[in-house]
């Protein structure tokens, strides 16, 4: 689909990757860019229309779909990462928050906007996933589970919306240089680069973006995950547990 002249809605548009998406959409000539955020006053990008939205709020998601009935491109970007292990976490609160935001929030938005996209000729949905959709890292274990679930839903939504001509794009990346990865001391891709790759994919009708070397390596290694992916992750985790990492 063409970005030029489209009407797009980006969730979590107030900072990080969502802000870069909104800016890139304006740059590419989108006729309308809705910047959805829990605090709409924090959406200050020129050319972006602020919209109040918490993706965990079902009533508000339905209201936004009714209010933004011209949308042809939905970018499900809002996400949370609690850096929580499966076994060591004190309780299930982090795992539930991540699942409620990253999985149910994305599913809720896909369901709310599917009829809007159908009415507007098909359009596209972009779901921002992660390299951790493909494998588990104990450092953000329950986040990975929520992104694996969101990967599954992305593949399913693509099948279910094929009949109405909706392009459904999965975006996977390792570390992106935003608040979410602020404490990570490792190579990071810029949010601007991710935004450019994603909208290039949308314009070329491509269904998957592997935005960096890490996500390309991990996806290519899946059939040998226990030989290629997990041994170094285990080694790193064991060293961290012993306090030598
Ligand atoms: N950074 C990375 O290394 C990385 C790598 C791969 C994938 N991702 C994914 O990229 C996406 C964007 O993350 P980011 O890196 O830009 O992180 P970020 O800087 O922490 O931004 C997260 C955004 O999501 C919003 N958000 C969180 N919960 C929300 C909710 N319930 N309703 C509405 N908005 C909500 C935040 O809003 P508030 O300001 O209100 O908190 C913020 O705008 C996420 O889906 C993340 O999982 C990030």
PDB file of C-alpha atoms and ligand atoms in Angstrom:
ATOM      1  CA  UNK A   1       0.000   0.000   0.000  1.00  0.00           C
ATOM      2  CA  UNK A   2       1.019   3.619  -0.435  1.00  0.00           C
ATOM      3  CA  UNK A   3       1.839   5.656   2.678  1.00  0.00           C
ATOM      4  CA  UNK A   4       1.341   8.895   0.748  1.00  0.00           C
ATOM      5  CA  UNK A   5      -2.285   9.905   1.267  1.00  0.00           C
ATOM      6  CA  UNK A   6      -2.981   7.194   3.859  1.00  0.00           C
ATOM      7  CA  UNK A   7      -4.497   7.696   7.303  1.00  0.00           C
ATOM      8  CA  UNK A   8      -2.348   6.038   9.957  1.00  0.00           C
ATOM      9  CA  UNK A   9      -2.684   5.409  13.683  1.00  0.00           C
ATOM     10  CA  UNK A  10       0.370   4.640  15.822  1.00  0.00           C
ATOM     11  CA  UNK A  11       0.007   3.391  19.407  1.00  0.00           C
ATOM     12  CA  UNK A  12       2.589   4.533  21.954  1.00  0.00           C
ATOM     13  CA  UNK A  13       3.412   7.479  19.697  1.00  0.00           C
ATOM     14  CA  UNK A  14       4.656   9.791  22.465  1.00  0.00           C
ATOM     15  CA  UNK A  15       8.231   8.457  22.650  1.00  0.00           C
ATOM     16  CA  UNK A  16      10.751   5.933  21.400  1.00  0.00           C
ATOM     17  CA  UNK A  17       9.947   3.897  18.326  1.00  0.00           C
ATOM     18  CA  UNK A  18       6.335   5.112  18.167  1.00  0.00           C
ATOM     19  CA  UNK A  19       7.489   8.717  17.855  1.00  0.00           C
ATOM     20  CA  UNK A  20       9.876   7.711  15.041  1.00  0.00           C
ATOM     21  CA  UNK A  21       7.009   5.920  13.245  1.00  0.00           C
ATOM     22  CA  UNK A  22       4.790   8.993  13.492  1.00  0.00           C
ATOM     23  CA  UNK A  23       7.536  11.290  12.211  1.00  0.00           C
ATOM     24  CA  UNK A  24       8.355   8.966   9.274  1.00  0.00           C
ATOM     25  CA  UNK A  25       4.661   8.733   8.322  1.00  0.00           C
ATOM     26  CA  UNK A  26       4.386  12.532   8.173  1.00  0.00           C
ATOM     27  CA  UNK A  27       7.601  12.632   6.119  1.00  0.00           C
ATOM     28  CA  UNK A  28       6.194  10.089   3.647  1.00  0.00           C
ATOM     29  CA  UNK A  29       3.076  12.145   3.063  1.00  0.00           C
ATOM     30  CA  UNK A  30       0.429  10.373   5.120  1.00  0.00           C
ATOM     31  CA  UNK A  31      -2.687  12.557   4.909  1.00  0.00           C
ATOM     32  CA  UNK A  32      -3.480  11.967   8.585  1.00  0.00           C
ATOM     33  CA  UNK A  33      -1.333  10.570  11.409  1.00  0.00           C
ATOM     34  CA  UNK A  34      -3.060   9.818  14.709  1.00  0.00           C
ATOM     35  CA  UNK A  35      -0.555   9.602  17.549  1.00  0.00           C
ATOM     36  CA  UNK A  36      -2.181   7.496  20.254  1.00  0.00           C
ATOM     37  CA  UNK A  37      -0.781   7.654  23.774  1.00  0.00           C
ATOM     38  CA  UNK A  38      -1.838   7.205  27.379  1.00  0.00           C
ATOM     39  CA  UNK A  39      -0.953  10.881  27.824  1.00  0.00           C
ATOM     40  CA  UNK A  40      -1.960  12.600  24.559  1.00  0.00           C
ATOM     41  CA  UNK A  41      -0.359  15.883  25.723  1.00  0.00           C
ATOM     42  CA  UNK A  42       2.997  14.120  25.322  1.00  0.00           C
ATOM     43  CA  UNK A  43       2.418  13.721  21.558  1.00  0.00           C
ATOM     44  CA  UNK A  44       4.120  16.834  20.246  1.00  0.00           C
ATOM     45  CA  UNK A  45       5.384  15.780  16.802  1.00  0.00           C
ATOM     46  CA  UNK A  46       4.367  18.334  14.124  1.00  0.00           C
ATOM     47  CA  UNK A  47       1.629  17.043  11.837  1.00  0.00           C
ATOM     48  CA  UNK A  48       0.497  14.354  14.308  1.00  0.00           C
ATOM     49  CA  UNK A  49      -3.010  14.394  15.825  1.00  0.00           C
ATOM     50  CA  UNK A  50      -2.908  13.293  19.502  1.00  0.00           C
ATOM     51  CA  UNK A  51      -5.428  10.660  20.629  1.00  0.00           C
ATOM     52  CA  UNK A  52      -5.853   9.337  24.187  1.00  0.00           C
ATOM     53  CA  UNK A  53      -5.502   5.557  24.275  1.00  0.00           C
ATOM     54  CA  UNK A  54      -4.423   2.940  26.770  1.00  0.00           C
ATOM     55  CA  UNK A  55      -4.340  -0.300  24.760  1.00  0.00           C
ATOM     56  CA  UNK A  56      -5.389  -2.297  27.826  1.00  0.00           C
ATOM     57  CA  UNK A  57      -8.732  -0.426  27.945  1.00  0.00           C
ATOM     58  CA  UNK A  58     -11.325  -2.251  25.780  1.00  0.00           C
ATOM     59  CA  UNK A  59     -13.924   0.563  25.835  1.00  0.00           C
ATOM     60  CA  UNK A  60     -11.408   3.181  24.812  1.00  0.00           C
ATOM     61  CA  UNK A  61     -10.043   0.984  21.989  1.00  0.00           C
ATOM     62  CA  UNK A  62     -13.583   0.703  20.577  1.00  0.00           C
ATOM     63  CA  UNK A  63     -14.141   4.466  20.915  1.00  0.00           C
ATOM     64  CA  UNK A  64     -10.874   5.227  19.109  1.00  0.00           C
ATOM     65  CA  UNK A  65     -11.799   2.869  16.256  1.00  0.00           C
ATOM     66  CA  UNK A  66     -15.129   4.716  15.891  1.00  0.00           C
ATOM     67  CA  UNK A  67     -13.455   8.131  16.146  1.00  0.00           C
ATOM     68  CA  UNK A  68     -10.674   7.325  13.649  1.00  0.00           C
ATOM     69  CA  UNK A  69     -12.866   5.703  11.003  1.00  0.00           C
ATOM     70  CA  UNK A  70     -10.623   6.876   8.146  1.00  0.00           C
ATOM     71  CA  UNK A  71      -7.637   4.748   9.231  1.00  0.00           C
ATOM     72  CA  UNK A  72      -5.977   2.628   6.524  1.00  0.00           C
ATOM     73  CA  UNK A  73      -2.754   1.803   8.414  1.00  0.00           C
ATOM     74  CA  UNK A  74      -2.660   0.633  12.044  1.00  0.00           C
ATOM     75  CA  UNK A  75       0.735   0.456  13.765  1.00  0.00           C
ATOM     76  CA  UNK A  76       0.548  -1.580  16.973  1.00  0.00           C
ATOM     77  CA  UNK A  77       3.702  -0.289  18.614  1.00  0.00           C
ATOM     78  CA  UNK A  78       2.803   0.215  22.314  1.00  0.00           C
ATOM     79  CA  UNK A  79       4.623  -2.257  24.498  1.00  0.00           C
ATOM     80  CA  UNK A  80       6.090  -2.885  27.917  1.00  0.00           C
ATOM     81  CA  UNK A  81       9.119  -4.879  29.078  1.00  0.00           C
ATOM     82  CA  UNK A  82       9.463  -5.608  32.797  1.00  0.00           C
ATOM     83  CA  UNK A  83      12.812  -7.479  32.703  1.00  0.00           C
ATOM     84  CA  UNK A  84      11.226 -10.324  34.615  1.00  0.00           C
ATOM     85  CA  UNK A  85      12.222 -13.990  34.902  1.00  0.00           C
ATOM     86  CA  UNK A  86       9.737 -16.880  34.974  1.00  0.00           C
ATOM     87  CA  UNK A  87      10.882 -18.511  38.216  1.00  0.00           C
ATOM     88  CA  UNK A  88      12.689 -15.732  40.089  1.00  0.00           C
ATOM     89  CA  UNK A  89       9.945 -13.087  39.742  1.00  0.00           C
ATOM     90  CA  UNK A  90       8.176 -12.476  43.091  1.00  0.00           C
ATOM     91  CA  UNK A  91       4.726 -12.996  41.547  1.00  0.00           C
ATOM     92  CA  UNK A  92       2.908 -13.013  38.190  1.00  0.00           C
ATOM     93  CA  UNK A  93       2.287  -9.249  38.033  1.00  0.00           C
ATOM     94  CA  UNK A  94       4.988  -8.474  35.423  1.00  0.00           C
ATOM     95  CA  UNK A  95       4.019 -11.442  33.254  1.00  0.00           C
ATOM     96  CA  UNK A  96       0.358 -10.386  33.349  1.00  0.00           C
ATOM     97  CA  UNK A  97       1.139  -6.736  32.541  1.00  0.00           C
ATOM     98  CA  UNK A  98       3.293  -7.745  29.561  1.00  0.00           C
ATOM     99  CA  UNK A  99       0.687 -10.188  28.271  1.00  0.00           C
ATOM    100  CA  UNK A 100      -2.138  -7.669  28.799  1.00  0.00           C
ATOM    101  CA  UNK A 101      -0.254  -4.936  26.911  1.00  0.00           C
ATOM    102  CA  UNK A 102       1.831  -6.739  24.281  1.00  0.00           C
ATOM    103  CA  UNK A 103      -0.530  -9.603  23.437  1.00  0.00           C
ATOM    104  CA  UNK A 104      -4.088  -8.656  24.449  1.00  0.00           C
ATOM    105  CA  UNK A 105      -3.515  -4.961  23.649  1.00  0.00           C
ATOM    106  CA  UNK A 106      -2.366  -5.824  20.128  1.00  0.00           C
ATOM    107  CA  UNK A 107      -5.171  -8.348  19.663  1.00  0.00           C
ATOM    108  CA  UNK A 108      -7.740  -5.832  20.936  1.00  0.00           C
ATOM    109  CA  UNK A 109      -6.549  -3.183  18.455  1.00  0.00           C
ATOM    110  CA  UNK A 110      -6.527  -5.646  15.533  1.00  0.00           C
ATOM    111  CA  UNK A 111     -10.110  -6.644  16.362  1.00  0.00           C
ATOM    112  CA  UNK A 112     -11.273  -3.034  16.813  1.00  0.00           C
ATOM    113  CA  UNK A 113      -9.740  -1.849  13.532  1.00  0.00           C
ATOM    114  CA  UNK A 114     -10.329  -4.869  11.262  1.00  0.00           C
ATOM    115  CA  UNK A 115     -13.775  -3.561  10.167  1.00  0.00           C
ATOM    116  CA  UNK A 116     -12.401  -0.019   9.744  1.00  0.00           C
ATOM    117  CA  UNK A 117      -9.628  -1.302   7.460  1.00  0.00           C
ATOM    118  CA  UNK A 118     -12.118  -3.442   5.520  1.00  0.00           C
ATOM    119  CA  UNK A 119     -14.388  -0.434   4.978  1.00  0.00           C
ATOM    120  CA  UNK A 120     -11.403   1.573   3.720  1.00  0.00           C
ATOM    121  CA  UNK A 121     -10.257  -0.977   1.131  1.00  0.00           C
ATOM    122  CA  UNK A 122      -8.044  -3.356   3.148  1.00  0.00           C
ATOM    123  CA  UNK A 123      -5.088  -1.288   4.290  1.00  0.00           C
ATOM    124  CA  UNK A 124      -2.401  -2.650   6.574  1.00  0.00           C
ATOM    125  CA  UNK A 125      -1.595  -3.601  10.154  1.00  0.00           C
ATOM    126  CA  UNK A 126       1.967  -3.423  11.492  1.00  0.00           C
ATOM    127  CA  UNK A 127       2.610  -5.394  14.679  1.00  0.00           C
ATOM    128  CA  UNK A 128       5.813  -4.508  16.498  1.00  0.00           C
ATOM    129  CA  UNK A 129       7.178  -7.761  17.892  1.00  0.00           C
ATOM    130  CA  UNK A 130      10.764  -8.599  18.892  1.00  0.00           C
ATOM    131  CA  UNK A 131      13.622 -11.011  18.326  1.00  0.00           C
ATOM    132  CA  UNK A 132      12.357 -12.553  21.578  1.00  0.00           C
ATOM    133  CA  UNK A 133       9.267 -13.759  19.698  1.00  0.00           C
ATOM    134  CA  UNK A 134      11.635 -16.459  18.392  1.00  0.00           C
ATOM    135  CA  UNK A 135      13.504 -17.555  21.541  1.00  0.00           C
ATOM    136  CA  UNK A 136      13.485 -17.105  25.316  1.00  0.00           C
ATOM    137  CA  UNK A 137      16.043 -15.071  27.221  1.00  0.00           C
ATOM    138  CA  UNK A 138      15.809 -15.337  31.032  1.00  0.00           C
ATOM    139  CA  UNK A 139      16.600 -11.635  31.408  1.00  0.00           C
ATOM    140  CA  UNK A 140      13.199 -10.737  29.930  1.00  0.00           C
ATOM    141  CA  UNK A 141      11.535 -14.139  29.949  1.00  0.00           C
ATOM    142  CA  UNK A 142       7.873 -13.203  30.389  1.00  0.00           C
ATOM    143  CA  UNK A 143       8.249 -10.346  27.867  1.00  0.00           C
ATOM    144  CA  UNK A 144       9.479 -12.948  25.352  1.00  0.00           C
ATOM    145  CA  UNK A 145       6.427 -15.090  26.052  1.00  0.00           C
ATOM    146  CA  UNK A 146       4.148 -12.121  25.333  1.00  0.00           C
ATOM    147  CA  UNK A 147       5.997 -11.354  22.081  1.00  0.00           C
ATOM    148  CA  UNK A 148       5.863 -15.034  21.035  1.00  0.00           C
ATOM    149  CA  UNK A 149       2.113 -14.909  21.618  1.00  0.00           C
ATOM    150  CA  UNK A 150       1.900 -11.678  19.613  1.00  0.00           C
ATOM    151  CA  UNK A 151       3.877 -13.312  16.766  1.00  0.00           C
ATOM    152  CA  UNK A 152       1.370 -16.158  16.736  1.00  0.00           C
ATOM    153  CA  UNK A 153      -1.548 -13.715  16.674  1.00  0.00           C
ATOM    154  CA  UNK A 154       0.101 -11.757  13.854  1.00  0.00           C
ATOM    155  CA  UNK A 155       0.318 -14.871  11.684  1.00  0.00           C
ATOM    156  CA  UNK A 156      -3.276 -15.766  12.529  1.00  0.00           C
ATOM    157  CA  UNK A 157      -4.673 -12.286  11.906  1.00  0.00           C
ATOM    158  CA  UNK A 158      -2.927 -12.259   8.508  1.00  0.00           C
ATOM    159  CA  UNK A 159      -4.745 -15.463   7.564  1.00  0.00           C
ATOM    160  CA  UNK A 160      -8.102 -14.211   8.879  1.00  0.00           C
ATOM    161  CA  UNK A 161      -7.902 -10.826   7.140  1.00  0.00           C
ATOM    162  CA  UNK A 162      -6.543 -12.052   3.808  1.00  0.00           C
ATOM    163  CA  UNK A 163     -10.053 -12.081   2.335  1.00  0.00           C
ATOM    164  CA  UNK A 164     -10.435  -8.340   2.941  1.00  0.00           C
ATOM    165  CA  UNK A 165      -7.022  -7.504   1.444  1.00  0.00           C
ATOM    166  CA  UNK A 166      -5.363  -6.352   4.674  1.00  0.00           C
ATOM    167  CA  UNK A 167      -1.556  -6.580   4.678  1.00  0.00           C
ATOM    168  CA  UNK A 168      -0.305  -7.756   8.107  1.00  0.00           C
ATOM    169  CA  UNK A 169       3.369  -7.011   8.789  1.00  0.00           C
ATOM    170  CA  UNK A 170       5.450  -8.582  11.597  1.00  0.00           C
ATOM    171  CA  UNK A 171       8.393  -6.499  12.849  1.00  0.00           C
ATOM    172  CA  UNK A 172      11.234  -8.200  14.711  1.00  0.00           C
ATOM    173  CA  UNK A 173      14.286  -6.432  16.103  1.00  0.00           C
ATOM    174  CA  UNK A 174      16.977  -6.943  18.729  1.00  0.00           C
ATOM    175  CA  UNK A 175      17.920  -3.864  20.716  1.00  0.00           C
ATOM    176  CA  UNK A 176      16.540  -0.514  19.568  1.00  0.00           C
ATOM    177  CA  UNK A 177      17.946   2.722  21.000  1.00  0.00           C
ATOM    178  CA  UNK A 178      14.968   3.821  23.129  1.00  0.00           C
ATOM    179  CA  UNK A 179      14.088   4.056  26.848  1.00  0.00           C
ATOM    180  CA  UNK A 180      13.206   0.336  26.846  1.00  0.00           C
ATOM    181  CA  UNK A 181      16.808  -0.647  26.119  1.00  0.00           C
ATOM    182  CA  UNK A 182      18.424   2.263  27.996  1.00  0.00           C
ATOM    183  CA  UNK A 183      20.173  -0.014  30.507  1.00  0.00           C
ATOM    184  CA  UNK A 184      21.522  -2.378  27.849  1.00  0.00           C
ATOM    185  CA  UNK A 185      25.175  -2.049  26.912  1.00  0.00           C
ATOM    186  CA  UNK A 186      25.101  -3.692  23.479  1.00  0.00           C
ATOM    187  CA  UNK A 187      24.768  -2.634  19.848  1.00  0.00           C
ATOM    188  CA  UNK A 188      21.405  -0.982  19.167  1.00  0.00           C
ATOM    189  CA  UNK A 189      19.666  -0.049  15.948  1.00  0.00           C
ATOM    190  CA  UNK A 190      18.137   3.436  15.717  1.00  0.00           C
ATOM    191  CA  UNK A 191      14.340   3.843  15.888  1.00  0.00           C
ATOM    192  CA  UNK A 192      14.540   5.867  12.652  1.00  0.00           C
ATOM    193  CA  UNK A 193      16.116   2.919  10.814  1.00  0.00           C
ATOM    194  CA  UNK A 194      13.374   0.576  12.066  1.00  0.00           C
ATOM    195  CA  UNK A 195      10.661   3.033  10.991  1.00  0.00           C
ATOM    196  CA  UNK A 196      12.162   3.365   7.505  1.00  0.00           C
ATOM    197  CA  UNK A 197      12.469  -0.412   7.067  1.00  0.00           C
ATOM    198  CA  UNK A 198       8.907  -0.955   8.246  1.00  0.00           C
ATOM    199  CA  UNK A 199       7.309   1.565   5.890  1.00  0.00           C
ATOM    200  CA  UNK A 200       9.490   0.368   3.006  1.00  0.00           C
ATOM    201  CA  UNK A 201       8.014  -3.096   3.707  1.00  0.00           C
ATOM    202  CA  UNK A 202       4.451  -1.740   3.871  1.00  0.00           C
ATOM    203  CA  UNK A 203       4.932   0.056   0.550  1.00  0.00           C
ATOM    204  CA  UNK A 204       6.368  -3.130  -1.016  1.00  0.00           C
ATOM    205  CA  UNK A 205       3.603  -5.383   0.455  1.00  0.00           C
ATOM    206  CA  UNK A 206       6.162  -7.429   2.460  1.00  0.00           C
ATOM    207  CA  UNK A 207       4.872  -9.305   5.504  1.00  0.00           C
ATOM    208  CA  UNK A 208       8.003  -9.490   7.645  1.00  0.00           C
ATOM    209  CA  UNK A 209      10.726  -7.086   8.754  1.00  0.00           C
ATOM    210  CA  UNK A 210      13.864  -8.516  10.369  1.00  0.00           C
ATOM    211  CA  UNK A 211      15.321  -5.147  11.264  1.00  0.00           C
ATOM    212  CA  UNK A 212      18.820  -6.026  12.429  1.00  0.00           C
ATOM    213  CA  UNK A 213      21.548  -8.666  12.206  1.00  0.00           C
ATOM    214  CA  UNK A 214      20.480 -10.310  15.489  1.00  0.00           C
ATOM    215  CA  UNK A 215      16.895 -10.915  14.369  1.00  0.00           C
ATOM    216  CA  UNK A 216      18.068 -12.170  10.947  1.00  0.00           C
ATOM    217  CA  UNK A 217      20.539 -14.611  12.597  1.00  0.00           C
ATOM    218  CA  UNK A 218      18.017 -15.879  15.153  1.00  0.00           C
ATOM    219  CA  UNK A 219      15.240 -16.426  12.581  1.00  0.00           C
ATOM    220  CA  UNK A 220      17.663 -18.244  10.262  1.00  0.00           C
ATOM    221  CA  UNK A 221      18.834 -20.458  13.162  1.00  0.00           C
ATOM    222  CA  UNK A 222      15.437 -21.613  14.436  1.00  0.00           C
ATOM    223  CA  UNK A 223      15.685 -25.144  13.065  1.00  0.00           C
ATOM    224  CA  UNK A 224      18.929 -25.547  15.076  1.00  0.00           C
ATOM    225  CA  UNK A 225      17.917 -23.444  18.093  1.00  0.00           C
ATOM    226  CA  UNK A 226      19.277 -25.868  20.720  1.00  0.00           C
ATOM    227  CA  UNK A 227      22.661 -25.957  19.002  1.00  0.00           C
ATOM    228  CA  UNK A 228      22.980 -22.349  17.801  1.00  0.00           C
ATOM    229  CA  UNK A 229      20.751 -20.097  19.916  1.00  0.00           C
ATOM    230  CA  UNK A 230      20.382 -21.474  23.442  1.00  0.00           C
ATOM    231  CA  UNK A 231      23.987 -22.521  24.437  1.00  0.00           C
ATOM    232  CA  UNK A 232      25.377 -18.940  24.480  1.00  0.00           C
ATOM    233  CA  UNK A 233      22.203 -17.667  26.180  1.00  0.00           C
ATOM    234  CA  UNK A 234      22.607 -20.369  28.865  1.00  0.00           C
ATOM    235  CA  UNK A 235      26.279 -19.518  29.342  1.00  0.00           C
ATOM    236  CA  UNK A 236      25.493 -15.814  29.741  1.00  0.00           C
ATOM    237  CA  UNK A 237      22.665 -16.501  32.186  1.00  0.00           C
ATOM    238  CA  UNK A 238      24.736 -18.958  34.294  1.00  0.00           C
ATOM    239  CA  UNK A 239      27.519 -16.361  34.542  1.00  0.00           C
ATOM    240  CA  UNK A 240      24.995 -13.689  35.586  1.00  0.00           C
ATOM    241  CA  UNK A 241      23.515 -15.990  38.263  1.00  0.00           C
ATOM    242  CA  UNK A 242      27.005 -16.704  39.635  1.00  0.00           C
ATOM    243  CA  UNK A 243      27.746 -12.966  39.588  1.00  0.00           C
ATOM    244  CA  UNK A 244      30.619 -13.345  37.143  1.00  0.00           C
ATOM    245  CA  UNK A 245      28.748 -12.118  34.088  1.00  0.00           C
TER     246      UNK A 245
HETATM  247  N1  LIG B   1      13.702  -0.972  22.510  1.00  0.00           N
HETATM  248  C1  LIG B   1      13.988  -2.213  22.120  1.00  0.00           C
HETATM  249  O1  LIG B   1      15.115  -2.707  22.293  1.00  0.00           O
HETATM  250  C2  LIG B   1      12.922  -3.021  21.405  1.00  0.00           C
HETATM  251  C3  LIG B   1      13.320  -4.144  20.683  1.00  0.00           C
HETATM  252  C4  LIG B   1      12.353  -4.895  19.994  1.00  0.00           C
HETATM  253  C5  LIG B   1      11.030  -4.517  20.060  1.00  0.00           C
HETATM  254  N2  LIG B   1      10.659  -3.422  20.790  1.00  0.00           N
HETATM  255  C6  LIG B   1       9.246  -3.078  20.819  1.00  0.00           C
HETATM  256  O2  LIG B   1       9.085  -1.797  20.232  1.00  0.00           O
HETATM  257  C7  LIG B   1       7.881  -1.199  20.725  1.00  0.00           C
HETATM  258  C8  LIG B   1       8.171   0.237  21.148  1.00  0.00           C
HETATM  259  O3  LIG B   1       9.025   0.187  22.277  1.00  0.00           O
HETATM  260  P1  LIG B   1      10.140   1.307  22.548  1.00  0.00           P
HETATM  261  O4  LIG B   1      11.457   0.668  22.340  1.00  0.00           O
HETATM  262  O5  LIG B   1       9.806   2.555  21.854  1.00  0.00           O
HETATM  263  O6  LIG B   1       9.940   1.431  24.134  1.00  0.00           O
HETATM  264  P2  LIG B   1       9.597   2.664  25.066  1.00  0.00           P
HETATM  265  O7  LIG B   1      10.513   3.792  24.735  1.00  0.00           O
HETATM  266  O8  LIG B   1       9.602   2.096  26.436  1.00  0.00           O
HETATM  267  O9  LIG B   1       8.113   3.091  24.618  1.00  0.00           O
HETATM  268  C9  LIG B   1       7.021   2.258  24.881  1.00  0.00           C
HETATM  269  C10 LIG B   1       5.790   2.966  24.398  1.00  0.00           C
HETATM  270  O10 LIG B   1       4.657   2.110  24.622  1.00  0.00           O
HETATM  271  C11 LIG B   1       3.682   2.872  25.352  1.00  0.00           C
HETATM  272  N3  LIG B   1       2.816   2.024  26.171  1.00  0.00           N
HETATM  273  C12 LIG B   1       3.162   1.128  27.110  1.00  0.00           C
HETATM  274  N4  LIG B   1       2.053   0.573  27.654  1.00  0.00           N
HETATM  275  C13 LIG B   1       0.990   1.157  27.038  1.00  0.00           C
HETATM  276  C14 LIG B   1      -0.415   1.026  27.146  1.00  0.00           C
HETATM  277  N5  LIG B   1      -0.982   0.181  28.039  1.00  0.00           N
HETATM  278  N6  LIG B   1      -1.220   1.768  26.330  1.00  0.00           N
HETATM  279  C15 LIG B   1      -0.668   2.630  25.442  1.00  0.00           C
HETATM  280  N7  LIG B   1       0.655   2.830  25.314  1.00  0.00           N
HETATM  281  C16 LIG B   1       1.468   2.091  26.092  1.00  0.00           C
HETATM  282  C17 LIG B   1       4.515   3.821  26.203  1.00  0.00           C
HETATM  283  O11 LIG B   1       3.689   4.860  26.697  1.00  0.00           O
HETATM  284  P3  LIG B   1       4.015   5.632  28.092  1.00  0.00           P
HETATM  285  O12 LIG B   1       4.974   6.746  27.738  1.00  0.00           O
HETATM  286  O13 LIG B   1       2.674   6.110  28.544  1.00  0.00           O
HETATM  287  O14 LIG B   1       4.642   4.627  29.021  1.00  0.00           O
HETATM  288  C18 LIG B   1       5.522   4.274  25.158  1.00  0.00           C
HETATM  289  O15 LIG B   1       4.956   5.214  24.288  1.00  0.00           O
HETATM  290  C19 LIG B   1       7.389  -2.117  21.846  1.00  0.00           C
HETATM  291  O16 LIG B   1       6.365  -2.941  21.383  1.00  0.00           O
HETATM  292  C20 LIG B   1       8.624  -2.934  22.188  1.00  0.00           C
HETATM  293  O17 LIG B   1       8.291  -4.160  22.776  1.00  0.00           O
HETATM  294  C21 LIG B   1      11.574  -2.655  21.439  1.00  0.00           C
END
